[in-house]
Amino acid sequence: MAIGEPMKIRAALAGDQTEVKVLMNHEMETGQRKDAQGQTIPAWFIQSVMATWNGKAVLSAQWGTAIAKNPFLSFKFKGGAKGDKILIHWVDSRGDQRTDEAVIA
Amino acid sequence: MDRGRRKALKSGGGLTLATLLAAAGWLPPGRAQAEGWNKSAFEAHSLGESVKALGGSDPVQSKDIEFFQTPEIAENGAVVPVGVTSRIPKTESIAILIEKNPNMLAAVFDIPPGTEPALSTRVKMAQTSNVYALVKADGRYYVAAKEIKVTLGGCGG
């Protein structure tokens, strides 16, 4: 099930590399905060992220609760050509997931 | 919890063949599990424990690991930019750990060949703390530290 707002993904050639910048929409709730009634707000956060280019993994990550709300991620990989597709996929601690794609500019 | 069954129940009257198959476990369910999420590493409270849970031991201090786009002082602990780059050959993974957070490990990135061992993200910091960049290269573990001063913490309520 895809939840939340689409990610903002920018992928652009920089020399022989492709630079990818991703902005995800997620609360990244730590499990440390309490609500107005003093009840602990349960942790809810992205646990795994996978970036693929033409079906090949170019980055994968495991995250804990310390990644900031609406996570930002930037990385570079060799190869990539204008028009190639970049896919970003995440799964959170509730088992919800989302995949968005961008084209290399 | 039987997520497949819950999903089938949630979809109410509109049971399709796909949801029935998913409920029977024949199709991947709509809800996924974060595969291989290293629970013990993320629940560790010291650098040593974290490294051990990640499968290594005794990281060596390295000057070939550098922080970039990382502030000395963060005004808002809820959003602290951290960039890490490794010049160590055969870097396989980069982890970011925050010493004084309730759980130290913030992120582990696996770097496949062809991907630059340099990445940046934004983390939450409860208070002024050392931030560690832990690099696995050719099977060995290396570490570098940087203190970031936080004027307003980012984990409490």
mmCIF file of C-alpha atoms in Angstrom, chain A residues 1 17 23 27-30 32-34 45-48 56-79 89 91-97, chain B residues 3 7 10 29-39 42 78-80 98 101-103 105-116 118-125 154-157:
data_model
loop_
_atom_site.group_PDB
_atom_site.id
_atom_site.type_symbol
_atom_site.label_atom_id
_atom_site.label_comp_id
_atom_site.label_asym_id
_atom_site.label_seq_id
_atom_site.Cartn_x
_atom_site.Cartn_y
_atom_site.Cartn_z
ATOM 1 C CA MET A 1 0.000 0.000 0.000
ATOM 2 C CA GLN A 17 28.246 10.392 -12.090
ATOM 3 C CA LEU A 23 13.014 14.241 -0.024
ATOM 4 C CA GLU A 27 6.593 11.641 10.332
ATOM 5 C CA MET A 28 9.588 9.599 11.573
ATOM 6 C CA GLU A 29 8.016 9.397 15.038
ATOM 7 C CA THR A 30 10.704 8.458 17.579
ATOM 8 C CA GLN A 32 10.134 9.094 22.758
ATOM 9 C CA ARG A 33 7.465 11.787 22.601
ATOM 10 C CA LYS A 34 4.291 12.031 24.663
ATOM 11 C CA PHE A 45 9.556 5.442 11.056
ATOM 12 C CA ILE A 46 11.056 4.376 7.748
ATOM 13 C CA GLN A 47 13.198 1.277 8.330
ATOM 14 C CA SER A 48 14.535 0.476 4.911
ATOM 15 C CA LYS A 56 20.247 -2.353 -10.288
ATOM 16 C CA ALA A 57 20.607 -1.400 -6.611
ATOM 17 C CA VAL A 58 22.695 1.771 -6.283
ATOM 18 C CA LEU A 59 22.095 2.324 -2.564
ATOM 19 C CA SER A 60 20.283 0.569 0.232
ATOM 20 C CA ALA A 61 19.863 1.692 3.791
ATOM 21 C CA GLN A 62 18.458 0.727 7.158
ATOM 22 C CA TRP A 63 17.220 3.592 9.279
ATOM 23 C CA GLY A 64 16.383 4.055 12.930
ATOM 24 C CA THR A 65 14.231 6.691 14.607
ATOM 25 C CA ALA A 66 17.003 9.319 14.542
ATOM 26 C CA ILE A 67 16.530 10.216 10.887
ATOM 27 C CA ALA A 68 14.804 13.602 10.792
ATOM 28 C CA LYS A 69 11.127 14.028 9.901
ATOM 29 C CA ASN A 70 10.561 14.179 6.137
ATOM 30 C CA PRO A 71 13.894 12.477 5.449
ATOM 31 C CA PHE A 72 16.486 13.872 3.075
ATOM 32 C CA LEU A 73 19.026 11.703 1.308
ATOM 33 C CA SER A 74 21.697 12.549 -1.223
ATOM 34 C CA PHE A 75 24.187 10.240 -2.966
ATOM 35 C CA LYS A 76 26.072 9.728 -6.229
ATOM 36 C CA PHE A 77 26.751 6.733 -8.429
ATOM 37 C CA LYS A 78 28.780 6.108 -11.575
ATOM 38 C CA GLY A 79 26.925 5.663 -14.816
ATOM 39 C CA HIS A 89 11.410 2.500 -2.405
ATOM 40 C CA VAL A 91 9.225 0.401 3.946
ATOM 41 C CA ASP A 92 8.285 1.734 7.375
ATOM 42 C CA SER A 93 7.891 0.158 10.802
ATOM 43 C CA ARG A 94 4.148 -0.369 10.214
ATOM 44 C CA GLY A 95 4.865 -2.259 7.020
ATOM 45 C CA ASP A 96 3.611 0.549 4.826
ATOM 46 C CA GLN A 97 5.657 1.226 1.743
ATOM 47 C CA ARG B 3 -1.551 -9.045 8.291
ATOM 48 C CA LYS B 7 -6.057 -6.714 5.069
ATOM 49 C CA LYS B 10 -10.390 -4.456 6.013
ATOM 50 C CA PRO B 29 0.850 -8.941 0.691
ATOM 51 C CA GLY B 30 0.344 -5.219 0.130
ATOM 52 C CA ARG B 31 2.047 -4.596 3.424
ATOM 53 C CA ALA B 32 5.713 -5.413 3.461
ATOM 54 C CA GLN B 33 8.189 -6.153 6.196
ATOM 55 C CA ALA B 34 11.385 -4.128 6.223
ATOM 56 C CA GLU B 35 13.530 -7.082 5.329
ATOM 57 C CA GLY B 36 16.633 -7.690 7.386
ATOM 58 C CA TRP B 37 16.171 -4.626 9.611
ATOM 59 C CA ASN B 38 18.854 -5.071 12.249
ATOM 60 C CA LYS B 39 16.809 -4.627 15.449
ATOM 61 C CA PHE B 42 19.331 -0.133 16.336
ATOM 62 C CA ALA B 78 15.363 18.015 15.135
ATOM 63 C CA VAL B 79 17.076 18.613 11.802
ATOM 64 C CA VAL B 80 20.864 18.268 11.753
ATOM 65 C CA ILE B 98 24.886 9.595 17.711
ATOM 66 C CA ASN B 101 20.715 9.693 21.579
ATOM 67 C CA PRO B 102 18.446 7.151 23.335
ATOM 68 C CA ASN B 103 19.506 4.662 20.640
ATOM 69 C CA LEU B 105 22.523 4.023 15.599
ATOM 70 C CA ALA B 106 20.775 6.396 13.192
ATOM 71 C CA ALA B 107 21.427 4.796 9.813
ATOM 72 C CA VAL B 108 23.414 2.175 7.938
ATOM 73 C CA PHE B 109 23.974 2.664 4.213
ATOM 74 C CA ASP B 110 25.172 -0.171 1.990
ATOM 75 C CA ILE B 111 27.376 1.120 -0.802
ATOM 76 C CA PRO B 112 27.458 -1.175 -3.826
ATOM 77 C CA PRO B 113 30.421 -0.954 -6.244
ATOM 78 C CA GLY B 114 29.921 2.036 -8.547
ATOM 79 C CA THR B 115 28.290 4.144 -5.853
ATOM 80 C CA GLU B 116 30.387 6.934 -4.332
ATOM 81 C CA ALA B 118 29.749 9.711 0.198
ATOM 82 C CA LEU B 119 26.235 10.542 1.233
ATOM 83 C CA SER B 120 24.302 13.022 3.241
ATOM 84 C CA THR B 121 21.109 12.993 5.247
ATOM 85 C CA ARG B 122 19.533 14.819 8.191
ATOM 86 C CA VAL B 123 19.338 13.411 11.707
ATOM 87 C CA LYS B 124 17.738 14.188 15.059
ATOM 88 C CA MET B 125 19.948 14.859 18.082
ATOM 89 C CA GLY B 154 15.182 17.223 18.851
ATOM 90 C CA CYS B 155 13.937 14.019 20.463
ATOM 91 C CA GLY B 156 11.868 14.979 23.499
ATOM 92 C CA GLY B 157 8.221 16.037 23.538
#
